[in-house]
Amino acid sequence: MQRERPNSPETSPLREAVARCRAGFIAVGLLTAVVNVLMLTGSVYMLQVYDRVLPSRSIPTLVALSIAVLIVYIFLGVFDWARQRILSRIGAALDESLSGPVVASILRITPKSKSAGSQPARDLDTVRGFLSSMGPTALFDLPWIPLYAGLCFLLHPLLGWTLVAGAVLLVLLTLWSEFAGRAPAKDAATAGAQKSFALEAARRNAELVAALGMEQRVVDRIKQHNARHGLAQQRASDVSLSIGSISKTLRFVLQSTNLGLGAWLVVQGEASGGVMIASSILTSRALAPVELAIGQWKPFLSARGSWTRLNEALKATAKKEPEVAPKPASQKLTVEDIYVAAPGSAAPILKGINLSLEAGQALGVIGPSASGKSTLARALVGVWQANRGEIRLDGATLDQWPAEVRGGMIGYLPQDIELFDGTIADNICRFDPKATSADIQAAAEAAGANEMILRLANGYETQIGEAGSTLSGGQRQRIALARALYKDPFLVVLDEPNSNLDSEGELALEKAVETIRLRGGIAVVIAHRRSALAKADLALALNAGQQVAFGPKDEVLKKVLAPAAVVPQEAPALKAVAAQGARS
């Protein structure tokens, strides 16, 4: 039994990451308070120069004031630099805290939605980039506008009300920016994701594109995505730039208005020259955060959209690890009336599949194309979830084990073979940091790949490149088979394991299946070619997602290869399986 620390379903990785940065945000808030108080230095300096230095013509006073202001400005620069660096570190801390959950989310969501791609990772980059920009400082400065307005009221009520009117207008502009920019920002994000998916698909299929002369057509399709993305970005940019220009103009008008009002008050004898200059500086400083916030509104909307998508992705893929896990399976596999649909689809591909396998047995799965064989493989290893029914190992459902424990009990060779950039040894041991040379070599020998690997220039340390690009199809398949057999998993599911194998590889495959049976494991072999089923003792025939026959291999093959002998309602399905068997 293994006891794991449970993850509360209410726990949000984003919330936890932000909570860990709480001290940093508090520090930024405190530094913002100091910075905004020190920002009053310019107004106080001008007030003293006009009201004290000029009337007295005192040079020492001017020098003393100037030195004091210089010192204050140095502190202002240091504090402003410090809060910007803290925000940058907060972004890095969030990235470090969330990078693991985000990658896990991508890995979990990809089998459910092929269109998701690496969008969560791009969203995390967007959030971190925004935190490192000037946008957050503007948001922290906004609550300090009342301080400047209050000081303007102290100088003269008319100056204060002018500033309040200007602030209200800029806030209205900010709200307009919010409502006007939300839809274009969302459209731009969607179009950008579609463009990225199209580019990634083209990159993955570059060889096919070149071989079939599809380059210009693919380029044209991506240009269409690019045009939609550019148009959506242009709309979002137009909104942001238009409102930004209006806000900048309005701030200049308000600053000059307060300067003019100050001059009028001086003429009327209700204020001094220092008040006139100080009010102009206060107005400029008070409205600067609003203007900056409007200028940063597009990045803010983008970051907010990324944050929302990131939160949804992490919630959708959150997994609660079991508190108490069963011991590793070693006895049987049961499939109880399962119905399995493709992710995002309600129509089941598999319907009512029932079977039971004991330790030491091997099942061969046959059937025509689109009969549901690969879907069954994905369901058996837990990649796709059954909509109805249960898949059990030793009576326990697959989700009762932690992911790593379950993965150690299962070996899987998918129909579409993917290897990772790294060494052959890395791929065979599944990047297990505790892997030993003996375990890796044992898996390769079980797959009949040891000699093939040793003939390579660097043996097990050979770098295979992205997706195993330096290897042939047969070499990739045998290395993937060794990966499936690493550390003798109890359940081994092989989907078309001989599609790229030569005669030597086929013999190695037969030996691998036989070895699985002899050590008390269970093998499920899905194949079109009957040679892959040589060591299977049971067979399952599928057609159109339904179970046509299940039992001893010879009986099932005899049944499906002689469909005329069965009752009429079974004949069409058996004929389809028999036709596939005859072609194989």
PDB file of N, CA and C in Angstrom, residues 242-305:
ATOM      1  N   SER A 242      -6.140  54.439 -30.240  1.00  0.00           N
ATOM      2  CA  SER A 242      -7.086  55.559 -30.315  1.00  0.00           C
ATOM      3  C   SER A 242      -7.363  56.117 -28.931  1.00  0.00           C
ATOM      4  N   ILE A 243      -7.677  55.234 -28.005  1.00  0.00           N
ATOM      5  CA  ILE A 243      -7.985  55.694 -26.654  1.00  0.00           C
ATOM      6  C   ILE A 243      -6.739  56.259 -25.989  1.00  0.00           C
ATOM      7  N   GLY A 244      -5.566  55.655 -26.276  1.00  0.00           N
ATOM      8  CA  GLY A 244      -4.321  56.171 -25.725  1.00  0.00           C
ATOM      9  C   GLY A 244      -4.033  57.584 -26.208  1.00  0.00           C
ATOM     10  N   SER A 245      -4.271  57.829 -27.489  1.00  0.00           N
ATOM     11  CA  SER A 245      -4.046  59.175 -28.033  1.00  0.00           C
ATOM     12  C   SER A 245      -4.996  60.190 -27.420  1.00  0.00           C
ATOM     13  N   ILE A 246      -6.248  59.771 -27.260  1.00  0.00           N
ATOM     14  CA  ILE A 246      -7.226  60.679 -26.654  1.00  0.00           C
ATOM     15  C   ILE A 246      -6.829  61.015 -25.219  1.00  0.00           C
ATOM     16  N   SER A 247      -6.404  59.983 -24.469  1.00  0.00           N
ATOM     17  CA  SER A 247      -6.036  60.212 -23.063  1.00  0.00           C
ATOM     18  C   SER A 247      -4.813  61.116 -22.953  1.00  0.00           C
ATOM     19  N   LYS A 248      -3.822  60.929 -23.851  1.00  0.00           N
ATOM     20  CA  LYS A 248      -2.638  61.771 -23.797  1.00  0.00           C
ATOM     21  C   LYS A 248      -2.996  63.234 -24.085  1.00  0.00           C
ATOM     22  N   THR A 249      -3.837  63.418 -25.113  1.00  0.00           N
ATOM     23  CA  THR A 249      -4.269  64.781 -25.441  1.00  0.00           C
ATOM     24  C   THR A 249      -5.032  65.402 -24.282  1.00  0.00           C
ATOM     25  N   LEU A 250      -5.918  64.602 -23.678  1.00  0.00           N
ATOM     26  CA  LEU A 250      -6.718  65.114 -22.571  1.00  0.00           C
ATOM     27  C   LEU A 250      -5.828  65.498 -21.391  1.00  0.00           C
ATOM     28  N   ARG A 251      -4.778  64.702 -21.129  1.00  0.00           N
ATOM     29  CA  ARG A 251      -3.886  65.029 -20.012  1.00  0.00           C
ATOM     30  C   ARG A 251      -3.152  66.350 -20.276  1.00  0.00           C
ATOM     31  N   PHE A 252      -2.696  66.542 -21.522  1.00  0.00           N
ATOM     32  CA  PHE A 252      -2.033  67.815 -21.846  1.00  0.00           C
ATOM     33  C   PHE A 252      -2.992  68.993 -21.660  1.00  0.00           C
ATOM     34  N   VAL A 253      -4.245  68.798 -22.118  1.00  0.00           N
ATOM     35  CA  VAL A 253      -5.243  69.872 -21.985  1.00  0.00           C
ATOM     36  C   VAL A 253      -5.498  70.204 -20.523  1.00  0.00           C
ATOM     37  N   LEU A 254      -5.643  69.132 -19.685  1.00  0.00           N
ATOM     38  CA  LEU A 254      -5.921  69.354 -18.270  1.00  0.00           C
ATOM     39  C   LEU A 254      -4.747  70.012 -17.569  1.00  0.00           C
ATOM     40  N   GLN A 255      -3.530  69.600 -17.934  1.00  0.00           N
ATOM     41  CA  GLN A 255      -2.345  70.204 -17.317  1.00  0.00           C
ATOM     42  C   GLN A 255      -2.271  71.692 -17.649  1.00  0.00           C
ATOM     43  N   SER A 256      -2.517  72.010 -18.912  1.00  0.00           N
ATOM     44  CA  SER A 256      -2.485  73.417 -19.318  1.00  0.00           C
ATOM     45  C   SER A 256      -3.654  74.192 -18.713  1.00  0.00           C
ATOM     46  N   THR A 257      -4.805  73.500 -18.585  1.00  0.00           N
ATOM     47  CA  THR A 257      -5.968  74.158 -17.974  1.00  0.00           C
ATOM     48  C   THR A 257      -5.673  74.553 -16.535  1.00  0.00           C
ATOM     49  N   ASN A 258      -5.073  73.608 -15.777  1.00  0.00           N
ATOM     50  CA  ASN A 258      -4.739  73.939 -14.386  1.00  0.00           C
ATOM     51  C   ASN A 258      -3.672  75.033 -14.310  1.00  0.00           C
ATOM     52  N   LEU A 259      -2.743  75.020 -15.279  1.00  0.00           N
ATOM     53  CA  LEU A 259      -1.740  76.078 -15.311  1.00  0.00           C
ATOM     54  C   LEU A 259      -2.408  77.423 -15.575  1.00  0.00           C
ATOM     55  N   GLY A 260      -3.348  77.424 -16.539  1.00  0.00           N
ATOM     56  CA  GLY A 260      -4.065  78.660 -16.830  1.00  0.00           C
ATOM     57  C   GLY A 260      -4.928  79.109 -15.674  1.00  0.00           C
ATOM     58  N   LEU A 261      -5.601  78.159 -14.999  1.00  0.00           N
ATOM     59  CA  LEU A 261      -6.409  78.527 -13.832  1.00  0.00           C
ATOM     60  C   LEU A 261      -5.516  79.084 -12.727  1.00  0.00           C
ATOM     61  N   GLY A 262      -4.335  78.440 -12.566  1.00  0.00           N
ATOM     62  CA  GLY A 262      -3.402  78.948 -11.554  1.00  0.00           C
ATOM     63  C   GLY A 262      -2.977  80.369 -11.859  1.00  0.00           C
ATOM     64  N   ALA A 263      -2.696  80.645 -13.150  1.00  0.00           N
ATOM     65  CA  ALA A 263      -2.313  82.018 -13.529  1.00  0.00           C
ATOM     66  C   ALA A 263      -3.449  82.988 -13.251  1.00  0.00           C
ATOM     67  N   TRP A 264      -4.677  82.575 -13.544  1.00  0.00           N
ATOM     68  CA  TRP A 264      -5.841  83.443 -13.290  1.00  0.00           C
ATOM     69  C   TRP A 264      -5.979  83.716 -11.802  1.00  0.00           C
ATOM     70  N   LEU A 265      -5.756  82.674 -10.983  1.00  0.00           N
ATOM     71  CA  LEU A 265      -5.848  82.850  -9.529  1.00  0.00           C
ATOM     72  C   LEU A 265      -4.739  83.771  -9.025  1.00  0.00           C
ATOM     73  N   VAL A 266      -3.547  83.679  -9.639  1.00  0.00           N
ATOM     74  CA  VAL A 266      -2.461  84.594  -9.257  1.00  0.00           C
ATOM     75  C   VAL A 266      -2.849  86.029  -9.574  1.00  0.00           C
ATOM     76  N   VAL A 267      -3.412  86.226 -10.785  1.00  0.00           N
ATOM     77  CA  VAL A 267      -3.841  87.571 -11.186  1.00  0.00           C
ATOM     78  C   VAL A 267      -4.912  88.100 -10.238  1.00  0.00           C
ATOM     79  N   GLN A 268      -5.814  87.197  -9.806  1.00  0.00           N
ATOM     80  CA  GLN A 268      -6.885  87.602  -8.895  1.00  0.00           C
ATOM     81  C   GLN A 268      -6.400  87.754  -7.458  1.00  0.00           C
ATOM     82  N   GLY A 269      -5.154  87.381  -7.220  1.00  0.00           N
ATOM     83  CA  GLY A 269      -4.607  87.498  -5.872  1.00  0.00           C
ATOM     84  C   GLY A 269      -5.021  86.372  -4.949  1.00  0.00           C
ATOM     85  N   GLU A 270      -5.525  85.274  -5.505  1.00  0.00           N
ATOM     86  CA  GLU A 270      -5.984  84.160  -4.673  1.00  0.00           C
ATOM     87  C   GLU A 270      -4.944  83.050  -4.570  1.00  0.00           C
ATOM     88  N   ALA A 271      -3.824  83.175  -5.271  1.00  0.00           N
ATOM     89  CA  ALA A 271      -2.782  82.140  -5.216  1.00  0.00           C
ATOM     90  C   ALA A 271      -1.460  82.769  -5.590  1.00  0.00           C
ATOM     91  N   SER A 272      -0.381  82.061  -5.233  1.00  0.00           N
ATOM     92  CA  SER A 272       0.957  82.553  -5.562  1.00  0.00           C
ATOM     93  C   SER A 272       1.457  81.883  -6.836  1.00  0.00           C
ATOM     94  N   GLY A 273       2.601  82.360  -7.332  1.00  0.00           N
ATOM     95  CA  GLY A 273       3.177  81.746  -8.522  1.00  0.00           C
ATOM     96  C   GLY A 273       3.578  80.299  -8.278  1.00  0.00           C
ATOM     97  N   GLY A 274       4.028  80.006  -7.062  1.00  0.00           N
ATOM     98  CA  GLY A 274       4.390  78.627  -6.735  1.00  0.00           C
ATOM     99  C   GLY A 274       3.207  77.691  -6.807  1.00  0.00           C
ATOM    100  N   VAL A 275       2.032  78.182  -6.371  1.00  0.00           N
ATOM    101  CA  VAL A 275       0.805  77.368  -6.447  1.00  0.00           C
ATOM    102  C   VAL A 275       0.469  77.073  -7.896  1.00  0.00           C
ATOM    103  N   MET A 276       0.632  78.052  -8.750  1.00  0.00           N
ATOM    104  CA  MET A 276       0.332  77.867 -10.175  1.00  0.00           C
ATOM    105  C   MET A 276       1.174  76.739 -10.768  1.00  0.00           C
ATOM    106  N   ILE A 277       2.499  76.760 -10.525  1.00  0.00           N
ATOM    107  CA  ILE A 277       3.391  75.742 -11.081  1.00  0.00           C
ATOM    108  C   ILE A 277       3.163  74.390 -10.411  1.00  0.00           C
ATOM    109  N   ALA A 278       3.004  74.427  -9.070  1.00  0.00           N
ATOM    110  CA  ALA A 278       2.839  73.176  -8.329  1.00  0.00           C
ATOM    111  C   ALA A 278       1.569  72.452  -8.756  1.00  0.00           C
ATOM    112  N   SER A 279       0.487  73.185  -8.985  1.00  0.00           N
ATOM    113  CA  SER A 279      -0.777  72.545  -9.382  1.00  0.00           C
ATOM    114  C   SER A 279      -0.647  71.893 -10.754  1.00  0.00           C
ATOM    115  N   SER A 280       0.115  72.534 -11.647  1.00  0.00           N
ATOM    116  CA  SER A 280       0.321  71.951 -12.974  1.00  0.00           C
ATOM    117  C   SER A 280       1.083  70.632 -12.872  1.00  0.00           C
ATOM    118  N   ILE A 281       2.128  70.630 -12.002  1.00  0.00           N
ATOM    119  CA  ILE A 281       2.913  69.402 -11.826  1.00  0.00           C
ATOM    120  C   ILE A 281       2.076  68.316 -11.161  1.00  0.00           C
ATOM    121  N   LEU A 282       1.281  68.673 -10.152  1.00  0.00           N
ATOM    122  CA  LEU A 282       0.415  67.701  -9.477  1.00  0.00           C
ATOM    123  C   LEU A 282      -0.594  67.096 -10.437  1.00  0.00           C
ATOM    124  N   THR A 283      -1.156  67.938 -11.290  1.00  0.00           N
ATOM    125  CA  THR A 283      -2.128  67.435 -12.271  1.00  0.00           C
ATOM    126  C   THR A 283      -1.480  66.427 -13.206  1.00  0.00           C
ATOM    127  N   SER A 284      -0.301  66.764 -13.690  1.00  0.00           N
ATOM    128  CA  SER A 284       0.412  65.869 -14.592  1.00  0.00           C
ATOM    129  C   SER A 284       0.713  64.543 -13.916  1.00  0.00           C
ATOM    130  N   ARG A 285       1.189  64.628 -12.653  1.00  0.00           N
ATOM    131  CA  ARG A 285       1.543  63.393 -11.934  1.00  0.00           C
ATOM    132  C   ARG A 285       0.305  62.560 -11.614  1.00  0.00           C
ATOM    133  N   ALA A 286      -0.798  63.211 -11.263  1.00  0.00           N
ATOM    134  CA  ALA A 286      -2.012  62.491 -10.889  1.00  0.00           C
ATOM    135  C   ALA A 286      -2.589  61.723 -12.070  1.00  0.00           C
ATOM    136  N   LEU A 287      -2.509  62.314 -13.258  1.00  0.00           N
ATOM    137  CA  LEU A 287      -3.143  61.693 -14.423  1.00  0.00           C
ATOM    138  C   LEU A 287      -2.201  60.761 -15.179  1.00  0.00           C
ATOM    139  N   ALA A 288      -0.903  60.818 -14.873  1.00  0.00           N
ATOM    140  CA  ALA A 288       0.062  59.964 -15.582  1.00  0.00           C
ATOM    141  C   ALA A 288      -0.234  58.469 -15.428  1.00  0.00           C
ATOM    142  N   PRO A 289      -0.580  57.965 -14.202  1.00  0.00           N
ATOM    143  CA  PRO A 289      -0.883  56.531 -14.096  1.00  0.00           C
ATOM    144  C   PRO A 289      -2.080  56.102 -14.929  1.00  0.00           C
ATOM    145  N   VAL A 290      -3.077  56.994 -15.033  1.00  0.00           N
ATOM    146  CA  VAL A 290      -4.261  56.644 -15.836  1.00  0.00           C
ATOM    147  C   VAL A 290      -3.872  56.532 -17.295  1.00  0.00           C
ATOM    148  N   GLU A 291      -3.087  57.490 -17.764  1.00  0.00           N
ATOM    149  CA  GLU A 291      -2.643  57.444 -19.163  1.00  0.00           C
ATOM    150  C   GLU A 291      -1.785  56.199 -19.417  1.00  0.00           C
ATOM    151  N   LEU A 292      -0.898  55.899 -18.464  1.00  0.00           N
ATOM    152  CA  LEU A 292      -0.057  54.711 -18.622  1.00  0.00           C
ATOM    153  C   LEU A 292      -0.891  53.442 -18.600  1.00  0.00           C
ATOM    154  N   ALA A 293      -1.904  53.411 -17.724  1.00  0.00           N
ATOM    155  CA  ALA A 293      -2.784  52.239 -17.658  1.00  0.00           C
ATOM    156  C   ALA A 293      -3.525  52.047 -18.976  1.00  0.00           C
ATOM    157  N   ILE A 294      -3.975  53.135 -19.570  1.00  0.00           N
ATOM    158  CA  ILE A 294      -4.664  53.027 -20.862  1.00  0.00           C
ATOM    159  C   ILE A 294      -3.695  52.546 -21.932  1.00  0.00           C
ATOM    160  N   GLY A 295      -2.448  53.077 -21.899  1.00  0.00           N
ATOM    161  CA  GLY A 295      -1.453  52.625 -22.865  1.00  0.00           C
ATOM    162  C   GLY A 295      -1.115  51.156 -22.710  1.00  0.00           C
ATOM    163  N   GLN A 296      -1.202  50.650 -21.464  1.00  0.00           N
ATOM    164  CA  GLN A 296      -0.890  49.251 -21.190  1.00  0.00           C
ATOM    165  C   GLN A 296      -2.146  48.376 -21.190  1.00  0.00           C
ATOM    166  N   TRP A 297      -3.263  48.920 -21.640  1.00  0.00           N
ATOM    167  CA  TRP A 297      -4.515  48.173 -21.541  1.00  0.00           C
ATOM    168  C   TRP A 297      -4.532  46.943 -22.444  1.00  0.00           C
ATOM    169  N   LYS A 298      -3.955  47.079 -23.621  1.00  0.00           N
ATOM    170  CA  LYS A 298      -3.910  45.918 -24.514  1.00  0.00           C
ATOM    171  C   LYS A 298      -3.096  44.777 -23.913  1.00  0.00           C
ATOM    172  N   PRO A 299      -1.860  45.042 -23.430  1.00  0.00           N
ATOM    173  CA  PRO A 299      -1.144  43.961 -22.744  1.00  0.00           C
ATOM    174  C   PRO A 299      -1.883  43.443 -21.514  1.00  0.00           C
ATOM    175  N   PHE A 300      -2.577  44.360 -20.794  1.00  0.00           N
ATOM    176  CA  PHE A 300      -3.322  43.928 -19.615  1.00  0.00           C
ATOM    177  C   PHE A 300      -4.446  42.979 -20.002  1.00  0.00           C
ATOM    178  N   LEU A 301      -5.193  43.323 -21.062  1.00  0.00           N
ATOM    179  CA  LEU A 301      -6.267  42.436 -21.515  1.00  0.00           C
ATOM    180  C   LEU A 301      -5.709  41.093 -21.968  1.00  0.00           C
ATOM    181  N   SER A 302      -4.578  41.150 -22.658  1.00  0.00           N
ATOM    182  CA  SER A 302      -3.957  39.912 -23.108  1.00  0.00           C
ATOM    183  C   SER A 302      -3.535  39.049 -21.916  1.00  0.00           C
ATOM    184  N   ALA A 303      -2.911  39.703 -20.912  1.00  0.00           N
ATOM    185  CA  ALA A 303      -2.479  38.961 -19.724  1.00  0.00           C
ATOM    186  C   ALA A 303      -3.671  38.423 -18.949  1.00  0.00           C
ATOM    187  N   ARG A 304      -4.734  39.212 -18.871  1.00  0.00           N
ATOM    188  CA  ARG A 304      -5.920  38.742 -18.150  1.00  0.00           C
ATOM    189  C   ARG A 304      -6.565  37.565 -18.856  1.00  0.00           C
ATOM    190  N   GLY A 305      -6.627  37.629 -20.202  1.00  0.00           N
ATOM    191  CA  GLY A 305      -7.158  36.494 -20.953  1.00  0.00           C
ATOM    192  C   GLY A 305      -6.301  35.260 -20.778  1.00  0.00           C
TER     193      GLY A 305
END
